[in-house]
Coordinates of C-alpha atoms in Angstrom, one line a residue:
T1 CA 0.0 0.0 0.0
S2 CA 1.1 3.6 -0.7
D3 CA -0.6 6.8 0.3
P4 CA -0.8 8.7 -3.0
I5 CA -0.6 12.1 -1.2
T6 CA 2.0 11.6 1.6
G7 CA 3.8 8.4 0.4
L8 CA 7.3 9.0 -1.1
S9 CA 6.7 6.4 -3.8
G10 CA 3.4 7.9 -5.0
K11 CA 0.5 5.8 -6.1
S12 CA 0.6 2.1 -5.3
K13 CA 0.9 -0.3 -8.2
S14 CA -0.5 -3.3 -6.4
S15 CA -4.0 -4.7 -5.7
G16 CA -5.2 -4.9 -2.1
V17 CA -7.2 -8.1 -2.4
V18 CA -7.0 -10.4 -5.4
V19 CA -9.3 -13.3 -6.2
E20 CA -8.4 -15.4 -9.2
N21 CA -8.6 -18.7 -11.1
G22 CA -12.2 -19.7 -10.3
S23 CA -12.0 -18.8 -6.6
T24 CA -14.7 -17.3 -4.3
L25 CA -14.1 -14.6 -1.7
V26 CA -16.6 -14.1 1.1
L27 CA -16.5 -10.7 2.8
H28 CA -17.4 -10.5 6.5
P29 CA -18.3 -7.3 8.4
G30 CA -15.7 -4.6 8.9
V31 CA -13.6 -4.8 5.7
A32 CA -11.7 -1.6 4.7
V33 CA -9.2 -1.3 1.8
S34 CA -7.3 1.9 1.0
N35 CA -4.4 3.3 -0.9
F36 CA -3.9 0.4 -3.5
N37 CA -4.0 0.6 -7.3
I38 CA -7.1 -1.7 -7.2
G39 CA -8.9 -2.1 -3.9
I40 CA -10.5 -5.5 -4.6
E41 CA -9.7 -7.3 -7.9
I42 CA -11.9 -10.3 -8.9
K43 CA -10.7 -12.0 -12.1
Q44 CA -10.5 -15.2 -14.1
R45 CA -14.0 -16.7 -13.5
S46 CA -14.0 -15.8 -9.8
N47 CA -16.7 -14.6 -7.5
L48 CA -17.1 -12.0 -4.7
I49 CA -20.0 -12.3 -2.2
Q50 CA -20.9 -11.3 1.4
N51 CA -21.6 -13.6 4.3
D52 CA -24.9 -11.8 5.0
S53 CA -26.1 -9.5 2.2
S54 CA -29.3 -8.5 4.1
E55 CA -27.4 -6.3 6.6
N56 CA -25.0 -3.4 6.4
Q57 CA -21.6 -5.1 6.4
F58 CA -19.5 -1.9 7.2
Q59 CA -17.3 -2.5 4.2
S60 CA -15.5 0.2 2.1
V61 CA -12.8 0.8 -0.4
V62 CA -11.3 4.3 -0.4
S63 CA -8.4 6.2 -2.0
C64 CA -7.5 3.5 -4.5
G65 CA -6.8 3.8 -8.2
T66 CA -9.9 1.6 -9.0
G67 CA -12.3 0.6 -6.2
I68 CA -13.7 -2.8 -7.1
L69 CA -12.8 -4.4 -10.4
V70 CA -14.7 -7.5 -11.5
N71 CA -12.8 -8.8 -14.6
N72 CA -12.5 -11.7 -17.0
S73 CA -15.8 -13.5 -16.8
S74 CA -16.2 -13.0 -13.0
T75 CA -19.2 -12.0 -10.8
A76 CA -19.8 -10.0 -7.7
T77 CA -22.9 -9.5 -5.5
L78 CA -22.7 -6.7 -3.0
N79 CA -25.0 -4.9 -0.6
G80 CA -24.2 -1.6 1.3
L81 CA -20.6 -1.4 0.2
I82 CA -19.1 2.1 -0.2
V83 CA -16.4 3.1 -2.7
S84 CA -15.1 6.7 -2.4
G85 CA -12.2 8.9 -3.4
C86 CA -10.7 6.6 -6.0
W87 CA -8.5 8.1 -8.7
N88 CA -10.3 6.3 -11.5
D89 CA -13.5 4.3 -11.3
G90 CA -15.5 3.1 -8.3
F91 CA -17.3 -0.1 -9.2
V92 CA -16.2 -1.8 -12.5
A93 CA -17.4 -4.9 -14.4
N94 CA -15.2 -5.6 -17.3
N95 CA -14.7 -8.2 -20.0
H96 CA -17.8 -10.5 -19.8
S97 CA -18.3 -10.0 -16.1
S98 CA -21.4 -9.1 -14.1
L99 CA -21.9 -6.9 -11.0
T100 CA -25.1 -6.8 -8.8
L101 CA -25.3 -3.9 -6.4
S102 CA -27.9 -3.1 -3.8
S103 CA -27.8 0.0 -1.6
C104 CA -24.2 0.7 -2.5
I105 CA -22.6 4.2 -2.7
S106 CA -19.9 5.4 -5.1
T107 CA -18.8 9.0 -4.4
G108 CA -16.0 11.3 -5.2
N109 CA -14.1 9.2 -7.7
G110 CA -12.0 10.6 -10.5
Q111 CA -13.9 9.1 -13.4
H112 CA -17.0 6.9 -13.3
G113 CA -19.0 5.8 -10.3
V114 CA -20.4 2.5 -11.6
I115 CA -19.4 1.2 -15.0
A116 CA -19.8 -1.9 -17.1
S117 CA -17.5 -2.3 -20.1
R118 CA -16.7 -4.9 -22.8
N119 CA -19.7 -7.2 -22.9
S120 CA -20.4 -6.9 -19.2
S121 CA -23.6 -6.2 -17.2
I122 CA -24.6 -4.3 -14.1
I123 CA -27.8 -4.5 -12.0
A124 CA -28.1 -1.7 -9.5
T125 CA -31.0 -1.3 -7.0
R126 CA -31.3 1.7 -4.6
C127 CA -27.7 2.8 -5.3
V128 CA -26.3 6.3 -5.1
S129 CA -23.5 7.6 -7.4
C130 CA -22.4 11.2 -6.9
F131 CA -19.5 13.7 -7.4
N132 CA -17.8 11.6 -10.0
L133 CA -16.6 14.4 -12.3
Q134 CA -13.5 13.0 -14.0
N135 CA -11.2 15.8 -13.0
A136 CA -8.8 13.7 -10.9
G137 CA -8.4 10.7 -13.2
R138 CA -4.9 9.7 -14.3
N139 CA -5.7 10.3 -18.0
F140 CA -7.7 13.5 -17.5
N141 CA -7.2 16.4 -19.8
E142 CA -9.3 19.4 -20.8
L143 CA -10.9 17.4 -23.7
S144 CA -12.0 14.5 -21.4
E145 CA -15.7 13.9 -21.1
G146 CA -17.3 14.1 -17.7
G147 CA -17.4 11.1 -15.5
A148 CA -20.8 9.2 -15.4
G149 CA -22.7 8.1 -12.3
F150 CA -23.8 4.9 -14.0
A151 CA -22.3 3.9 -17.3
C152 CA -22.4 1.1 -19.9
R153 CA -19.7 1.0 -22.6
L154 CA -18.6 -1.3 -25.4
N155 CA -21.6 -3.7 -25.8
S156 CA -22.5 -3.7 -22.1
N157 CA -25.9 -3.6 -20.4
G158 CA -27.2 -1.8 -17.3
E159 CA -30.4 -2.1 -15.2
F160 CA -30.9 0.7 -12.7
T161 CA -33.9 0.8 -10.4
G162 CA -34.4 3.2 -7.5
C163 CA -31.0 4.9 -8.1
M164 CA -29.8 8.4 -7.7
S165 CA -27.1 10.0 -9.8
F166 CA -26.1 13.4 -8.4
R167 CA -23.5 16.0 -9.5
N168 CA -21.6 13.8 -12.0
G169 CA -20.6 14.6 -15.5
F170 CA -23.3 12.3 -16.9
G171 CA -26.1 10.9 -14.9
Y172 CA -26.6 7.7 -16.9
L173 CA -24.6 6.9 -20.0
A174 CA -24.6 4.2 -22.7
D175 CA -22.3 4.2 -25.7
K176 CA -20.7 2.0 -28.3
G177 CA -23.5 -0.5 -28.8
S178 CA -24.6 -0.6 -25.2
S179 CA -28.1 -0.5 -23.5
L180 CA -29.6 0.6 -20.3
N181 CA -33.0 0.6 -18.5
I182 CA -33.7 3.2 -15.9
S183 CA -36.8 3.0 -13.7
S184 CA -38.0 4.8 -10.6
S185 CA -34.6 6.7 -10.5
D186 CA -33.5 10.3 -10.3
S187 CA -30.8 12.5 -11.9
L188 CA -29.9 15.7 -10.3
D189 CA -27.5 18.6 -11.2
N190 CA -25.3 16.6 -13.6
V191 CA -23.0 19.0 -15.5
N192 CA -23.3 17.3 -19.0
R193 CA -26.5 15.2 -19.4
A194 CA -29.0 13.3 -17.3
V195 CA -29.2 10.4 -19.8
S196 CA -26.9 10.0 -22.8
L197 CA -27.3 7.3 -25.5
S198 CA -24.7 7.4 -28.3
E199 CA -23.0 5.3 -30.9
T200 CA -25.7 2.7 -31.8
S201 CA -26.9 2.3 -28.2
S202 CA -30.4 2.0 -26.8
G203 CA -32.2 2.8 -23.6
V204 CA -35.6 2.9 -21.9
V205 CA -35.9 5.8 -19.5
G206 CA -38.8 5.4 -17.2
P207 CA -41.3 4.8 -15.8
F208 CA -41.0 7.4 -13.0
F209 CA -37.6 8.9 -14.1
Y210 CA -37.1 12.4 -12.7
S211 CA -34.4 14.8 -14.0
S212 CA -33.9 18.1 -12.2
A213 CA -31.3 20.9 -12.9
D214 CA -29.3 18.8 -15.3
A215 CA -27.4 20.5 -18.1
S216 CA -29.4 18.5 -20.6
G217 CA -32.2 16.0 -20.0
V218 CA -32.1 13.1 -22.5
Y219 CA -29.6 13.1 -25.4
V220 CA -29.8 10.4 -28.0
S221 CA -27.3 10.5 -30.9
D222 CA -25.3 8.6 -33.5
A223 CA -27.8 6.0 -34.7
S224 CA -29.1 5.3 -31.3
F225 CA -32.7 4.6 -30.0
G226 CA -34.4 5.8 -26.8
R227 CA -37.8 5.5 -25.3
T228 CA -39.0 7.6 -22.3
Y229 CA -42.3 7.4 -20.6
F230 CA -43.9 8.6 -17.4
S231 CA -41.0 10.8 -16.8
T232 CA -40.3 14.4 -15.7
F233 CA -37.6 16.9 -16.8
E234 CA -37.3 20.2 -14.9
Y235 CA -34.9 23.1 -15.1
S236 CA -32.8 21.5 -17.9
G237 CA -29.9 23.4 -19.4
F238 CA -29.6 26.5 -17.2
E239 CA -26.1 25.7 -15.9
T240 CA -24.0 23.8 -18.3
A241 CA -20.3 23.0 -18.2
A242 CA -19.7 24.9 -21.4
G243 CA -21.9 27.9 -20.3
I244 CA -24.2 27.4 -23.3
C245 CA -27.9 26.6 -22.6
G246 CA -28.9 23.0 -23.1
D247 CA -32.0 21.3 -24.3
A248 CA -34.4 19.2 -22.3
I249 CA -34.7 16.4 -24.9
T250 CA -32.3 16.1 -28.0
V251 CA -32.2 13.5 -30.7
A252 CA -29.5 13.8 -33.3
A253 CA -27.6 12.1 -36.1
N254 CA -29.9 9.4 -37.5
S255 CA -31.4 8.6 -34.1
T256 CA -34.9 8.1 -32.7
I257 CA -36.8 8.9 -29.5
N258 CA -40.3 7.6 -28.6
A259 CA -41.9 9.5 -25.8
H260 CA -45.1 8.9 -23.9
D261 CA -46.7 10.9 -21.0
I262 CA -43.7 13.1 -20.1
T263 CA -43.5 16.5 -18.6
V264 CA -40.9 19.1 -19.6
S265 CA -40.9 22.3 -17.5
N266 CA -38.6 25.3 -16.9
Y267 CA -36.2 24.5 -19.7
A268 CA -33.4 26.9 -20.8
K269 CA -33.3 26.4 -24.5
N270 CA -35.4 24.0 -26.5
A271 CA -37.9 21.6 -24.9
I272 CA -37.5 19.2 -27.9
Q273 CA -34.7 19.3 -30.5
A274 CA -34.4 17.0 -33.5
L275 CA -31.6 17.4 -36.0
Y276 CA -29.6 15.6 -38.7
S277 CA -32.1 13.0 -40.1
S278 CA -33.6 12.1 -36.7
N279 CA -37.1 11.3 -35.4
F280 CA -39.0 12.3 -32.3
I281 CA -42.3 10.5 -32.1
S282 CA -44.5 11.1 -29.0
D283 CA -47.9 11.6 -27.4
T284 CA -49.2 13.1 -24.2
I285 CA -46.4 15.6 -23.8
T286 CA -46.8 18.6 -21.4
V287 CA -44.4 21.5 -22.0
T288 CA -44.2 24.6 -19.9
E289 CA -41.5 27.2 -20.3
N290 CA -39.6 29.4 -17.9
A291 CA -39.4 33.2 -18.1
S292 CA -35.7 32.8 -19.0
T293 CA -36.4 30.2 -21.8
E294 CA -34.8 31.3 -25.0
G295 CA -35.5 28.5 -27.5
D296 CA -38.5 26.6 -29.0
S297 CA -41.0 24.2 -27.7
I298 CA -40.0 22.1 -30.8
N299 CA -36.9 22.7 -32.8
C300 CA -36.7 20.4 -35.8
T301 CA -34.0 20.9 -38.5
Y302 CA -31.8 19.2 -41.0
N303 CA -34.2 16.7 -42.5
S304 CA -35.6 15.5 -39.2
V305 CA -39.2 14.6 -38.2
C306 CA -41.2 15.5 -35.1
R307 CA -44.7 14.0 -34.6
V308 CA -46.6 14.9 -31.5
A309 CA -50.1 14.0 -30.6
G310 CA -52.5 14.8 -27.7
S311 CA -50.1 17.2 -26.1
N312 CA -49.8 20.7 -24.6
L313 CA -46.6 22.4 -26.0
G314 CA -46.8 25.7 -24.2
S315 CA -46.4 29.1 -25.7
R316 CA -42.9 29.0 -27.2
P317 CA -42.6 28.9 -31.0
R318 CA -42.0 25.7 -33.1
S319 CA -39.1 26.0 -35.6
K320 CA -38.1 23.9 -38.5
T321 CA -35.8 26.3 -40.4
G322 CA -32.4 24.9 -41.3
L323 CA -30.1 24.1 -44.2
L324 CA -32.5 21.2 -44.8
E325 CA -35.9 21.9 -43.2
G326 CA -37.5 19.6 -40.7
Y327 CA -41.0 18.3 -40.6
I328 CA -43.3 19.0 -37.6
E329 CA -46.7 17.5 -37.1
V330 CA -48.8 18.3 -34.1
G331 CA -52.1 16.5 -33.6
G332 CA -52.0 15.1 -37.2
I333 CA -51.6 18.6 -38.7
E334 CA -48.3 19.7 -40.3
E335 CA -46.9 22.9 -38.8

């Protein structure tokens, strides 16, 4: 172990606890790991469990490079475990691995709070991921994207129920052929986007998803697909990392969003934006603007399509002017 702040040798290059070659590690109450490169590393078809997952085990990993890494076709099932202050990611499932979390907390890490990567999966219930902003990561530079509270990358899958993503770069993120389902969860004050689906990814947002004070609500791009229903987006786009007002819902670059029974209120720029050959298809949408709103209730440009039925779109204008005009249809009537 090596304290990265006071230790003369700098960051540790070792793992605190290693489970490998088809082994199983059982965690009992009162386990704390700190100041290692990887706090707990599970690899090569191994397994990490707790002796009693129904009670708080008083277990934590702090101030490591990566908190808990489940790697190479391994699994972990954890309840009430805390990862904080890691230089890189908090909870990681990588390379055909699976991670099941219940009532866990990931906070103050340099990159992502909870992430599945390379054909892996995460199921998280009643978990909190906050203050993961990617400004302390070893590979951070000014062009780095913000860290995600809950992320799926490289053909991975995530299921998030009853979770809270607060003050991260992204609330919930899927990219490069990944997918996520978010239900009964919240996203609050994230500096990039509440939900981001990109690079041929897909996601279902809702039911009962609530976004408040995020820089952007839902952003679907690069041949991705998203569906959101029974969800609420409030105060989107007023304080973005770039200082430019964000939209509540955006679909871009050959992507599609289906929306049903959602509420958009107090948005900074556009309530709904579709651009670059994309589609927004919805019904039962309620849009109410803020006195500081500067955009449109619907902004549809560059050969995109917006079809909205049975909805109240507020008093802001609807725009389809662009290099290639968009098509807006409200209640079966072309705008």
